[in-house]
Amino acid sequence: MRNLPVKGPLLFLIMVFVPFFLSIFYVNLLTEIFILGVFALSLNILVGQTGMVSLGHAAFFGAGAYAAGLAAIHVSTNTFLSIAAGLLAAFLLAVIIGLFSTKANGFYFLMLTLACSQIVYSIIYQWRTVTGGSNGLTGIAPIDLGANIVLSNQVWVYYFILVVFTIVLFLINRFLHSPLGSVLIGIRENEERMKSIGYNTALYKNISFIIAGTLGGLSGSLYVIFNGFISPAEVYWTASGSVLIMVLIGGAGTLWGPVIGAAFIVILETLISSYMENWMMIIGAVFIIFVIFAPDGMVGIFNALKKFFVQPKKLEVDADEPIIKPIKQETKMDG
Amino acid sequence: MSTLLLQLINGFSYGFLLFIITCGITIVFGILGVLNLAHGSFYLLGSYLGYSLIMKAGLPFWAALAAVPLIIAVLGYMLETIILRPTYKLGHLSQVLLTFGLAYIFHDLFAILWGKNMLVVDPPPALNMSIQLAGYSVPAYRIALIVIGLAIAIFLWFFQEKTKWGAVIRAGLSDKEMAAGLGVNIHLVFTFVFVLGSLFAGVGGVIGSPILGAFPGMEFQILILSLVVLVVGGLGSVSGTLIASLLVGFVETFSRYLVPELSLIITFALMAVVLVVRPQGLIGRRV
């Protein structure tokens, strides 16, 4: 990652200038991509890095979004406060769910997270007096940074979320290469061996779960700030499914994969839904094609192409590549 | 007393319905190692096809009950041979994700073909009445459901424990590689088991539709309930699945009757408790 310090700020600058060239529609689209990118990045910590495939990540998104929305409505319109509320709610939820679900392995983990997220969904759905039930939560104030700075313009919202997204991306990049990140990769590759080396893998799995859940809550609170609205549909397990699809289509275990996957799904959804309402079908088909023909996702395709075209400089390219290879799926999923 | 008896019957019939739906996903997961996330879609397709045959085409209920599972079984055969078989080398997780993608596709196909309204199928005329039981009137269809479920349970138990094919399946359950090494064509067993699972999903779809109806998104509810039963019961035994189905059926029915707001939560809490206390299920081998 030697050249990242150049590429990253350049990309950031391009994104800063985007609103000067594109219409508000595309700016909103980009904002949504950033928010769901954070969501996908958070799931990637679990799926890509620790090798625990969760099908209930929308619970944290929902907890963060509802907590942030409720804080904005009832307590204060200050955005930092609502984000803090969202993070706290998602953190607490992740602690509780993590205690149960990280005890299970493989498909049992998948089922347990699914069940827990459905519990969260039904709580949100049935607790009408607080969450508004199926009508959702409306009337959430625009971004208020305190000291009378209110960002009601969509472009300012874009900038705010761009900054948060950049910080998250930077932190996750550091996290991927941190010692803790390496321990998680070790758990993904061979949990038994990590155990015998002397790592308390249960604890590390819990930590990974909590980090992922809290970040998911962050993306939920960003979403509710951007949208001004949240409904139980965002907490349903199809939402968990689509974020899993984003991670896997983009490339699990890589830094940019989840973001690319989120961008791909959001753009595809926008494109298809302007022609027909059955976008789930198309996404399902695209997903199947990816699972069969490109299990490493778009980043995998990109890397293969890079290797193909930059054959002579192979050694250098390999040295630049992070140690993180896409998830090996056979290890823990043998039912 | 009357409501208690009625809820008891409801719990029993719901439990047996769950058993019919779930035995497919359990046996497929046990042998193929693939958690078929499209199982709920198979169930719902059975319901929708049953609706078309019974309510639209006017066929008698029993004819639909015979025809629809066969259609679903053929579909299951096609899916296993076309999509699952070439992908065994990708690993189980990829295959589960494949079935997940299939569930997405089915979801929209159903919306296109059958619309978004709730469809209700009439029970067969012979059973569309009440039976006097201990002085209380009980819907006959519920009793029939219990009888059918019991018959299927006995058939499956007999099949798995007493026949040669059942022995092969049990061998596959406990060690696929060893079974293959001993000359069992394990891929044929995989296909057969998947077809059998689809068949039972179809049966469940038809006989469940007069009670549960059919509506978009239902496949996910059914799938999640099946997963709960799968976890509670454990893998690889008919009796475990049966007990778990009845337990979940009772818990769901009674919690819906007593504390309707918390019914879903109670069901999932049951699953969470079982997973933490006995990860291998109430009856089942350790995985």
Coordinates of C-alpha atoms in Angstrom, one line a residue:
Chain A
M1 CA 0.0 0.0 0.0
R2 CA 2.9 2.4 -0.7
N3 CA 1.0 4.4 -3.2
L4 CA -2.2 4.7 -1.3
P5 CA -1.3 8.1 0.3
V6 CA -1.2 9.5 -3.2
K7 CA -4.2 7.7 -4.6
G8 CA -6.4 8.2 -1.6
P9 CA -6.3 12.0 -1.3
L10 CA -6.6 12.3 -5.1
L11 CA -9.8 10.3 -5.0
F12 CA -11.0 12.4 -2.1
L13 CA -10.3 15.6 -4.0
I14 CA -12.2 14.3 -7.0
M15 CA -15.1 13.4 -4.8
V16 CA -15.0 16.9 -3.2
F17 CA -15.3 18.5 -6.7
V18 CA -18.0 16.1 -7.9
P19 CA -21.0 18.3 -6.7
F20 CA -19.7 21.1 -9.0
F21 CA -20.2 19.0 -12.1
L22 CA -23.0 16.6 -11.4
S23 CA -26.6 17.2 -10.7
I24 CA -28.2 16.8 -7.3
F25 CA -29.6 13.4 -8.3
Y26 CA -26.1 11.9 -8.8
V27 CA -24.9 13.6 -5.6
N28 CA -27.6 11.9 -3.7
L29 CA -26.8 8.7 -5.3
L30 CA -23.2 9.0 -4.3
T31 CA -24.3 9.9 -0.7
E32 CA -26.3 6.7 -0.6
I33 CA -23.3 4.7 -2.0
F34 CA -21.1 6.1 0.8
I35 CA -23.6 5.2 3.5
L36 CA -24.2 1.7 2.2
G37 CA -20.4 1.5 1.7
V38 CA -19.9 2.0 5.4
F39 CA -22.5 -0.6 6.0
A40 CA -20.8 -3.1 3.7
L41 CA -17.4 -2.3 5.1
S42 CA -18.7 -3.1 8.6
L43 CA -20.1 -6.4 7.5
N44 CA -16.8 -7.1 5.7
I45 CA -15.0 -7.1 9.0
L46 CA -17.1 -10.1 9.9
V47 CA -17.5 -11.9 6.6
G48 CA -14.2 -11.0 4.9
Q49 CA -11.8 -10.7 7.7
T50 CA -13.0 -13.1 10.5
G51 CA -14.8 -15.5 8.2
M52 CA -18.1 -15.4 10.0
V53 CA -20.9 -15.1 7.5
S54 CA -23.7 -13.1 9.1
L55 CA -27.2 -12.9 7.7
G56 CA -28.5 -10.5 10.3
H57 CA -26.4 -7.4 9.9
A58 CA -29.4 -5.1 9.2
A59 CA -30.3 -5.4 12.9
F60 CA -27.4 -3.0 13.7
F61 CA -28.2 -0.8 10.8
G62 CA -31.8 -0.6 12.1
A63 CA -30.7 -0.1 15.8
G64 CA -28.4 2.7 14.8
A65 CA -30.9 4.3 12.5
Y66 CA -33.8 4.1 15.0
A67 CA -31.7 5.3 18.0
A68 CA -30.3 8.2 16.0
G69 CA -33.8 9.1 14.7
L70 CA -35.4 8.9 18.1
A71 CA -32.6 11.0 19.6
A72 CA -33.0 13.6 16.9
I73 CA -36.8 13.8 17.5
H74 CA -37.0 13.6 21.2
V75 CA -33.7 14.8 22.7
S76 CA -31.8 17.2 20.5
T77 CA -31.3 17.9 16.9
N78 CA -27.6 17.9 17.3
T79 CA -26.2 15.4 14.7
F80 CA -23.3 14.3 16.7
L81 CA -25.6 13.4 19.6
S82 CA -27.8 11.4 17.3
I83 CA -24.8 9.6 15.8
A84 CA -23.6 8.9 19.3
A85 CA -27.0 7.5 20.2
G86 CA -26.9 5.3 17.1
L87 CA -23.5 4.0 17.9
L88 CA -24.3 3.3 21.5
A89 CA -27.5 1.4 20.6
A90 CA -25.7 -0.7 18.0
F91 CA -22.8 -1.3 20.3
L92 CA -25.1 -2.6 23.1
L93 CA -27.0 -4.7 20.6
A94 CA -23.8 -6.2 19.3
V95 CA -22.6 -7.0 22.8
I96 CA -25.9 -8.9 23.5
I97 CA -26.2 -10.7 20.1
G98 CA -22.4 -11.3 20.0
L99 CA -22.6 -13.1 23.4
F100 CA -25.0 -15.7 21.9
S101 CA -24.1 -16.0 18.3
T102 CA -20.3 -16.1 18.4
K103 CA -20.6 -19.4 20.3
A104 CA -21.9 -21.0 17.1
N105 CA -19.9 -21.8 14.0
G106 CA -20.6 -21.8 10.3
F107 CA -24.2 -22.1 9.3
Y108 CA -25.3 -22.1 12.9
F109 CA -23.8 -18.6 13.3
L110 CA -25.6 -17.6 10.1
M111 CA -28.9 -18.9 11.4
L112 CA -28.4 -17.3 14.8
T113 CA -27.7 -13.9 13.5
L114 CA -30.6 -14.3 11.2
A115 CA -32.9 -15.1 14.1
C116 CA -31.6 -12.3 16.2
S117 CA -32.1 -9.8 13.5
Q118 CA -35.6 -11.0 13.1
I119 CA -36.2 -10.5 16.8
V120 CA -35.0 -6.9 16.4
Y121 CA -37.2 -6.5 13.4
S122 CA -40.3 -7.7 15.2
I123 CA -39.5 -5.5 18.2
I124 CA -39.3 -2.5 15.9
Y125 CA -42.4 -3.5 14.0
Q126 CA -44.5 -4.1 17.1
W127 CA -43.4 -1.3 19.4
R128 CA -45.7 1.2 17.7
T129 CA -45.7 3.9 20.3
V130 CA -41.9 4.4 20.0
T131 CA -41.0 3.3 16.5
G132 CA -44.2 4.1 14.6
G133 CA -44.6 0.4 13.6
S134 CA -44.9 -0.2 9.9
N135 CA -45.2 3.5 9.2
G136 CA -41.6 4.1 10.2
L137 CA -40.1 7.1 11.8
T138 CA -40.5 10.4 10.1
G139 CA -39.6 14.1 10.7
I140 CA -36.0 13.7 11.5
A141 CA -34.2 17.1 11.4
P142 CA -31.5 17.9 8.9
I143 CA -27.8 17.9 10.0
D144 CA -27.1 20.2 12.9
L145 CA -23.5 20.4 13.8
G146 CA -24.2 22.6 16.9
A147 CA -23.3 26.3 17.2
N148 CA -26.1 27.1 14.8
I149 CA -24.6 25.4 11.8
V150 CA -27.4 23.6 10.1
L151 CA -26.7 21.7 6.9
S152 CA -30.0 21.5 5.2
N153 CA -28.6 21.5 1.7
Q154 CA -28.2 18.1 0.1
V155 CA -24.7 19.0 -1.1
W156 CA -23.6 19.8 2.5
V157 CA -25.0 16.5 3.6
Y158 CA -23.0 14.9 0.9
Y159 CA -19.8 16.6 2.2
F160 CA -20.6 15.6 5.7
I161 CA -21.1 12.0 4.8
L162 CA -18.1 12.0 2.5
V163 CA -15.9 13.1 5.4
V164 CA -17.3 10.4 7.7
F165 CA -16.9 7.8 5.0
T166 CA -13.3 8.8 4.4
I167 CA -12.5 8.6 8.1
V168 CA -14.1 5.2 8.3
L169 CA -12.2 4.0 5.3
F170 CA -9.0 5.2 6.7
L171 CA -9.6 3.6 10.1
I172 CA -10.6 0.3 8.5
N173 CA -7.5 0.3 6.3
R174 CA -5.4 0.7 9.5
F175 CA -7.5 -1.9 11.2
L176 CA -7.0 -4.5 8.4
H177 CA -3.3 -4.3 8.9
S178 CA -3.3 -4.0 12.6
P179 CA -2.2 -6.9 14.9
L180 CA -5.8 -7.3 15.9
G181 CA -6.8 -7.5 12.2
S182 CA -4.2 -10.2 11.6
V183 CA -5.6 -12.2 14.5
L184 CA -9.0 -12.1 12.9
I185 CA -7.6 -13.2 9.6
G186 CA -5.9 -16.1 11.5
I187 CA -9.3 -17.1 12.9
R188 CA -10.7 -17.0 9.4
E189 CA -8.0 -19.2 8.0
N190 CA -7.8 -21.7 10.9
E191 CA -9.5 -21.2 14.2
E192 CA -8.2 -24.3 15.8
R193 CA -4.6 -23.4 15.1
M194 CA -5.2 -19.9 16.5
K195 CA -6.6 -21.5 19.6
S196 CA -3.6 -23.8 20.0
I197 CA -1.2 -20.8 19.6
G198 CA -2.9 -19.4 22.6
Y199 CA -5.4 -16.8 21.3
N200 CA -8.7 -16.6 23.0
T201 CA -10.6 -16.9 19.7
A202 CA -14.0 -16.5 21.3
L203 CA -13.0 -13.2 22.7
Y204 CA -11.6 -12.0 19.4
K205 CA -14.7 -13.2 17.5
N206 CA -16.7 -11.1 20.0
I207 CA -14.6 -8.1 19.4
S208 CA -14.9 -8.4 15.7
F209 CA -18.7 -8.8 16.1
I210 CA -18.9 -5.7 18.2
I211 CA -16.7 -3.6 15.9
A212 CA -18.8 -4.7 12.9
G213 CA -22.1 -4.1 14.7
T214 CA -21.1 -0.6 15.9
L215 CA -20.0 0.4 12.5
G216 CA -23.2 -0.9 11.1
G217 CA -25.0 1.3 13.6
L218 CA -22.9 4.3 12.3
S219 CA -24.1 3.6 8.8
G220 CA -27.7 3.3 10.0
S221 CA -27.5 6.7 11.8
L222 CA -25.9 8.3 8.7
Y223 CA -28.8 6.9 6.6
V224 CA -31.5 8.3 8.9
I225 CA -29.7 11.7 8.8
F226 CA -29.5 11.6 5.1
N227 CA -33.0 10.3 4.4
G228 CA -34.9 11.9 7.3
F229 CA -36.9 8.6 7.4
I230 CA -36.5 5.0 8.5
S231 CA -39.0 2.1 8.1
P232 CA -38.9 -1.5 9.3
A233 CA -38.2 -2.6 5.8
E234 CA -34.6 -1.5 6.2
V235 CA -34.2 -3.9 9.2
Y236 CA -35.8 -6.9 7.5
W237 CA -33.6 -9.8 6.6
T238 CA -33.7 -8.9 2.9
A239 CA -31.7 -5.8 3.9
S240 CA -29.1 -8.1 5.6
G241 CA -29.1 -10.2 2.5
S242 CA -28.5 -7.3 0.1
V243 CA -25.6 -6.0 2.2
L244 CA -24.1 -9.5 2.2
I245 CA -24.5 -9.5 -1.6
M246 CA -22.7 -6.2 -1.8
V247 CA -19.7 -7.6 0.2
L248 CA -19.5 -10.8 -1.9
I249 CA -20.0 -9.1 -5.3
G250 CA -17.4 -6.5 -4.5
G251 CA -14.9 -8.9 -3.0
A252 CA -14.9 -10.1 0.6
G253 CA -11.8 -9.4 2.7
T254 CA -10.6 -6.5 0.6
L255 CA -10.6 -2.8 1.5
W256 CA -12.4 -1.5 -1.6
G257 CA -14.4 -4.5 -2.5
P258 CA -17.4 -3.8 -0.2
V259 CA -17.5 -0.2 -1.4
I260 CA -17.4 -1.2 -5.0
G261 CA -20.1 -3.8 -4.3
A262 CA -22.3 -1.2 -2.6
A263 CA -21.8 1.2 -5.5
F264 CA -22.6 -1.6 -8.0
I265 CA -25.8 -2.6 -6.2
V266 CA -27.1 0.9 -5.6
I267 CA -26.5 1.9 -9.3
L268 CA -28.0 -1.4 -10.5
E269 CA -31.0 -0.9 -8.3
T270 CA -31.5 2.7 -9.5
L271 CA -31.1 1.7 -13.1
I272 CA -33.5 -1.2 -13.0
S273 CA -36.1 0.3 -10.8
S274 CA -36.6 3.1 -13.4
Y275 CA -37.6 0.4 -15.9
M276 CA -39.3 -2.3 -13.8
E277 CA -40.1 -2.9 -10.2
N278 CA -38.7 -6.4 -10.0
W279 CA -35.1 -5.5 -9.3
M280 CA -34.6 -8.2 -6.7
M281 CA -34.8 -10.8 -9.5
I282 CA -32.0 -9.2 -11.5
I283 CA -29.8 -8.7 -8.5
G284 CA -30.4 -12.4 -7.5
A285 CA -29.4 -13.5 -11.0
V286 CA -26.3 -11.3 -11.0
F287 CA -25.4 -12.6 -7.6
I288 CA -25.7 -16.2 -8.7
I289 CA -23.4 -15.4 -11.7
F290 CA -20.9 -13.9 -9.4
V291 CA -21.0 -16.8 -6.9
I292 CA -20.4 -19.3 -9.7
F293 CA -18.0 -17.5 -12.0
A294 CA -16.3 -14.9 -9.8
P295 CA -16.2 -16.0 -6.2
D296 CA -13.6 -13.4 -5.4
G297 CA -15.9 -10.6 -6.6
M298 CA -15.1 -7.6 -8.6
V299 CA -11.8 -7.0 -6.9
G300 CA -10.9 -10.5 -7.7
I301 CA -11.7 -9.9 -11.4
F302 CA -9.7 -6.7 -11.3
N303 CA -6.7 -8.4 -9.7
A304 CA -6.8 -11.2 -12.2
L305 CA -6.8 -8.7 -15.1
K306 CA -4.0 -6.7 -13.5
K307 CA -2.0 -9.9 -13.2
F308 CA -2.7 -10.8 -16.7
F309 CA -1.7 -7.4 -18.2
V310 CA 1.2 -6.6 -15.8
Q311 CA 2.8 -10.0 -16.0
P312 CA 6.5 -8.8 -16.2
K313 CA 6.2 -6.7 -13.0
K314 CA 4.5 -9.5 -11.2
L315 CA 6.8 -9.5 -8.2
E316 CA 6.3 -5.9 -7.5
V317 CA 2.5 -6.1 -7.9
D318 CA 2.5 -9.0 -5.4
A319 CA 4.5 -7.0 -3.0
D320 CA 2.1 -4.2 -3.2
E321 CA -0.9 -6.4 -2.6
P322 CA -2.0 -6.7 1.0
I323 CA -1.7 -10.0 2.7
I324 CA -5.5 -10.2 2.9
K325 CA -6.7 -12.7 0.4
P326 CA -10.4 -13.2 -0.2
I327 CA -12.2 -15.5 2.1
K328 CA -11.5 -19.2 1.9
Q329 CA -14.9 -20.7 2.1
E330 CA -14.3 -24.4 2.6
T331 CA -12.5 -24.1 6.0
K332 CA -15.4 -23.7 8.4
M333 CA -18.5 -24.3 6.3
D334 CA -18.4 -28.1 6.1
G335 CA -21.7 -28.3 8.0
Chain B
M1 CA -61.5 -25.0 28.4
S2 CA -63.0 -24.9 24.9
T3 CA -60.4 -22.3 23.7
L4 CA -57.6 -24.3 25.4
L5 CA -58.6 -27.5 23.5
L6 CA -58.9 -25.5 20.3
Q7 CA -55.4 -24.0 20.8
L8 CA -54.1 -27.5 21.6
I9 CA -55.5 -28.8 18.3
N10 CA -54.1 -25.7 16.6
G11 CA -50.7 -26.2 18.1
F12 CA -50.7 -29.8 17.1
S13 CA -51.8 -29.3 13.5
Y14 CA -49.4 -26.3 13.1
G15 CA -46.6 -28.4 14.5
F16 CA -47.3 -31.2 12.1
L17 CA -47.5 -28.8 9.2
L18 CA -44.1 -27.4 10.3
F19 CA -42.8 -30.9 10.4
I20 CA -43.9 -31.6 6.8
I21 CA -42.2 -28.4 5.7
T22 CA -39.1 -28.8 7.7
C23 CA -38.2 -32.4 7.2
G24 CA -37.0 -31.5 3.7
I25 CA -34.6 -28.7 4.7
T26 CA -33.3 -30.8 7.6
I27 CA -32.5 -33.9 5.5
V28 CA -31.0 -31.8 2.7
F29 CA -28.8 -29.9 5.2
G30 CA -27.8 -33.1 6.9
I31 CA -26.7 -34.9 3.8
L32 CA -25.7 -32.3 1.3
G33 CA -24.4 -29.9 3.9
V34 CA -26.2 -27.2 2.0
L35 CA -28.6 -25.0 3.9
N36 CA -31.2 -24.6 1.2
L37 CA -32.4 -21.0 1.7
A38 CA -34.8 -21.4 -1.3
H39 CA -36.7 -24.0 0.7
G40 CA -39.3 -21.5 1.7
S41 CA -39.7 -20.5 -1.9
F42 CA -40.4 -24.1 -2.8
Y43 CA -43.0 -24.2 -0.1
L44 CA -44.6 -21.0 -1.4
L45 CA -44.4 -22.2 -5.0
G46 CA -46.4 -25.2 -3.8
S47 CA -49.0 -23.0 -2.3
Y48 CA -49.3 -20.8 -5.3
L49 CA -49.5 -23.8 -7.7
G50 CA -52.1 -25.3 -5.4
Y51 CA -54.0 -22.1 -5.6
S52 CA -53.9 -22.1 -9.4
L53 CA -54.9 -25.7 -9.7
I54 CA -57.6 -25.7 -7.1
M55 CA -59.2 -22.2 -7.2
K56 CA -58.5 -21.3 -10.8
A57 CA -58.5 -24.6 -12.7
G58 CA -61.1 -26.1 -10.5
L59 CA -59.3 -29.4 -9.9
P60 CA -60.2 -31.3 -6.7
F61 CA -57.9 -30.7 -3.7
W62 CA -56.5 -34.2 -3.7
A63 CA -55.5 -34.1 -7.3
A64 CA -53.6 -30.9 -6.6
L65 CA -52.0 -32.5 -3.6
A66 CA -50.8 -35.3 -5.9
A67 CA -49.7 -33.1 -8.8
V68 CA -48.0 -30.1 -7.1
P69 CA -45.4 -32.0 -5.1
L70 CA -44.3 -33.8 -8.2
I71 CA -43.9 -30.5 -10.1
I72 CA -41.8 -29.1 -7.2
A73 CA -39.8 -32.3 -7.1
V74 CA -39.0 -32.0 -10.8
L75 CA -38.0 -28.4 -10.2
G76 CA -35.8 -29.6 -7.3
Y77 CA -34.2 -32.2 -9.6
M78 CA -33.5 -29.6 -12.2
L79 CA -32.0 -27.2 -9.6
E80 CA -29.8 -29.9 -8.0
T81 CA -28.4 -31.1 -11.3
I82 CA -28.1 -27.8 -13.1
I83 CA -27.0 -25.4 -10.3
L84 CA -25.8 -27.4 -7.3
R85 CA -24.0 -30.3 -8.8
P86 CA -21.5 -28.3 -10.8
T87 CA -20.8 -26.1 -7.8
Y88 CA -19.9 -28.7 -5.1
K89 CA -16.2 -27.8 -5.6
L90 CA -16.9 -24.1 -4.7
G91 CA -17.7 -25.1 -1.1
H92 CA -20.9 -25.1 0.9
L93 CA -21.0 -21.4 1.6
S94 CA -21.1 -20.6 -2.1
Q95 CA -23.9 -23.1 -2.6
V96 CA -25.9 -21.6 0.2
L97 CA -25.4 -18.2 -1.3
L98 CA -26.6 -19.7 -4.6
T99 CA -29.9 -20.8 -3.0
F100 CA -30.1 -17.4 -1.5
G101 CA -29.9 -15.8 -4.9
L102 CA -32.6 -18.2 -6.1
A103 CA -34.8 -17.1 -3.3
Y104 CA -34.5 -13.5 -4.6
I105 CA -35.4 -14.6 -8.1
F106 CA -38.4 -16.7 -6.9
H107 CA -39.6 -13.8 -4.8
D108 CA -40.0 -11.5 -7.9
L109 CA -41.3 -14.3 -10.1
F110 CA -44.1 -15.0 -7.6
A111 CA -45.0 -11.3 -7.6
I112 CA -45.2 -11.3 -11.4
L113 CA -47.2 -14.5 -11.7
W114 CA -49.5 -14.3 -8.7
G115 CA -49.6 -10.7 -7.8
K116 CA -49.1 -9.2 -4.4
N117 CA -52.4 -10.0 -2.7
M118 CA -52.9 -12.7 -0.1
L119 CA -54.4 -15.7 -1.8
V120 CA -56.5 -18.2 0.2
V121 CA -57.2 -21.8 -0.8
D122 CA -60.4 -23.5 0.3
P123 CA -60.0 -26.8 2.2
P124 CA -61.4 -29.8 0.4
P125 CA -65.2 -29.9 0.7
A126 CA -65.1 -33.2 2.5
L127 CA -63.2 -31.6 5.3
N128 CA -64.7 -28.2 5.3
M129 CA -66.7 -28.7 8.4
S130 CA -66.4 -29.2 12.1
I131 CA -66.0 -32.4 14.1
Q132 CA -67.6 -32.8 17.5
L133 CA -64.7 -33.7 19.8
A134 CA -65.5 -34.2 23.5
G135 CA -68.4 -31.8 23.1
Y136 CA -66.5 -29.1 21.3
S137 CA -66.5 -28.4 17.6
V138 CA -63.1 -28.6 16.0
P139 CA -62.3 -27.9 12.3
A140 CA -62.0 -31.2 10.5
Y141 CA -59.2 -29.9 8.3
R142 CA -56.9 -29.4 11.3
I143 CA -57.5 -33.0 12.4
A144 CA -56.7 -34.1 8.9
L145 CA -53.5 -32.2 9.0
I146 CA -52.5 -34.0 12.1
V147 CA -53.3 -37.3 10.5
I148 CA -51.4 -36.5 7.3
G149 CA -48.4 -35.2 9.3
L150 CA -48.4 -38.3 11.5
A151 CA -48.5 -40.5 8.4
I152 CA -45.6 -38.7 6.8
A153 CA -43.6 -38.9 10.0
I154 CA -44.2 -42.7 10.3
F155 CA -43.4 -43.1 6.6
L156 CA -40.1 -41.2 7.0
W157 CA -39.2 -43.0 10.1
F158 CA -39.8 -46.4 8.5
F159 CA -38.0 -45.3 5.3
Q160 CA -35.0 -44.0 7.2
E161 CA -34.7 -46.8 9.8
K162 CA -36.0 -49.9 8.1
T163 CA -35.2 -49.7 4.3
K164 CA -32.0 -50.1 2.4
W165 CA -32.3 -46.6 0.9
G166 CA -32.7 -45.3 4.4
A167 CA -29.6 -47.1 5.5
V168 CA -27.7 -45.4 2.6
I169 CA -29.0 -42.0 3.7
R170 CA -28.0 -42.6 7.3
A171 CA -24.6 -43.7 6.1
G172 CA -24.3 -40.5 4.1
L173 CA -25.4 -38.5 7.1
S174 CA -22.8 -39.8 9.4
D175 CA -19.9 -39.8 6.9
K176 CA -20.3 -39.0 3.2
E177 CA -16.7 -39.8 2.2
M178 CA -16.8 -43.1 3.9
A179 CA -20.1 -44.0 2.3
A180 CA -18.8 -43.0 -1.1
G181 CA -15.7 -45.1 -0.5
L182 CA -17.8 -48.1 0.3
G183 CA -19.3 -47.9 -3.2
V184 CA -22.4 -45.8 -2.6
N185 CA -23.1 -43.4 -5.5
I186 CA -23.2 -40.4 -3.2
H187 CA -24.1 -37.9 -5.9
L188 CA -27.2 -40.0 -6.7
V189 CA -28.1 -39.9 -3.0
F190 CA -27.6 -36.1 -3.0
T191 CA -30.0 -35.7 -5.9
F192 CA -32.5 -38.1 -4.4
V193 CA -32.5 -36.4 -1.1
F194 CA -32.8 -33.0 -2.6
V195 CA -35.7 -34.2 -4.7
L196 CA -37.3 -35.7 -1.6
G197 CA -36.9 -32.5 0.3
S198 CA -38.5 -30.5 -2.5
L199 CA -41.3 -33.0 -2.7
F200 CA -42.1 -32.5 1.0
A201 CA -41.9 -28.7 0.5
G202 CA -44.5 -29.1 -2.2
V203 CA -46.7 -31.3 0.0
G204 CA -46.5 -28.7 2.8
G205 CA -47.3 -25.9 0.4
V206 CA -50.5 -27.5 -0.7
I207 CA -51.8 -28.7 2.6
G208 CA -50.6 -25.6 4.4
S209 CA -52.3 -23.1 2.1
P210 CA -55.9 -23.4 3.5
I211 CA -54.5 -22.5 6.9
L212 CA -51.7 -20.1 6.3
G213 CA -52.7 -18.7 2.9
A214 CA -50.1 -17.5 0.4
F215 CA -48.7 -14.0 0.1
P216 CA -45.4 -12.4 -1.0
G217 CA -42.6 -12.5 1.5
M218 CA -44.2 -15.6 3.1
E219 CA -41.4 -17.8 1.9
F220 CA -39.0 -16.0 4.2
Q221 CA -41.3 -16.4 7.2
I222 CA -41.5 -20.1 6.5
L223 CA -37.8 -20.4 5.9
I224 CA -37.0 -18.7 9.2
L225 CA -39.4 -21.0 11.1
S226 CA -37.8 -24.0 9.4
L227 CA -34.4 -22.8 10.5
V228 CA -35.7 -22.5 14.0
V229 CA -37.0 -26.1 13.9
L230 CA -33.7 -27.2 12.3
V231 CA -31.7 -25.7 15.1
V232 CA -34.0 -26.8 17.9
G233 CA -34.3 -30.4 16.6
G234 CA -30.8 -31.0 15.5
L235 CA -29.7 -32.8 12.4
G236 CA -30.4 -36.1 10.9
S237 CA -33.2 -37.6 12.9
V238 CA -36.8 -37.7 12.0
S239 CA -37.8 -37.8 15.6
G240 CA -35.7 -34.7 16.5
T241 CA -37.4 -32.8 13.7
L242 CA -40.8 -34.0 14.7
I243 CA -40.3 -33.1 18.4
A244 CA -38.9 -29.7 17.5
S245 CA -41.7 -29.0 15.0
L246 CA -44.3 -29.8 17.6
L247 CA -42.5 -27.7 20.3
V248 CA -42.2 -24.7 18.0
G249 CA -45.8 -25.2 16.8
F250 CA -47.0 -25.2 20.4
V251 CA -44.8 -22.3 21.5
E252 CA -45.9 -20.2 18.5
T253 CA -49.6 -21.0 18.8
F254 CA -49.8 -20.4 22.6
S255 CA -47.6 -17.3 22.6
R256 CA -49.7 -15.9 19.8
Y257 CA -52.8 -16.6 21.8
L258 CA -51.5 -15.4 25.2
V259 CA -49.0 -12.6 24.3
P260 CA -49.5 -11.8 20.6
E261 CA -47.0 -9.0 20.6
L262 CA -44.2 -11.2 21.8
S263 CA -44.9 -14.3 19.8
L264 CA -42.0 -14.0 17.3
I265 CA -39.6 -13.0 20.0
I266 CA -40.5 -16.0 22.2
T267 CA -40.0 -18.4 19.2
F268 CA -36.6 -17.0 18.5
A269 CA -35.7 -16.9 22.1
L270 CA -36.4 -20.6 22.2
M271 CA -34.0 -21.1 19.3
A272 CA -31.3 -18.9 20.9
V273 CA -31.6 -20.8 24.2
V274 CA -31.3 -24.2 22.5
L275 CA -28.3 -23.0 20.4
V276 CA -26.5 -21.9 23.5
V277 CA -27.4 -24.8 25.8
R278 CA -27.4 -27.6 23.4
P279 CA -25.8 -26.6 20.1
Q280 CA -26.4 -30.0 18.5
G281 CA -30.2 -29.6 19.0
L282 CA -32.5 -31.5 21.3
I283 CA -32.0 -34.7 19.5
G284 CA -29.1 -34.9 17.1
R285 CA -25.5 -35.5 16.5
R286 CA -22.9 -32.9 17.3
V287 CA -21.7 -31.1 14.2

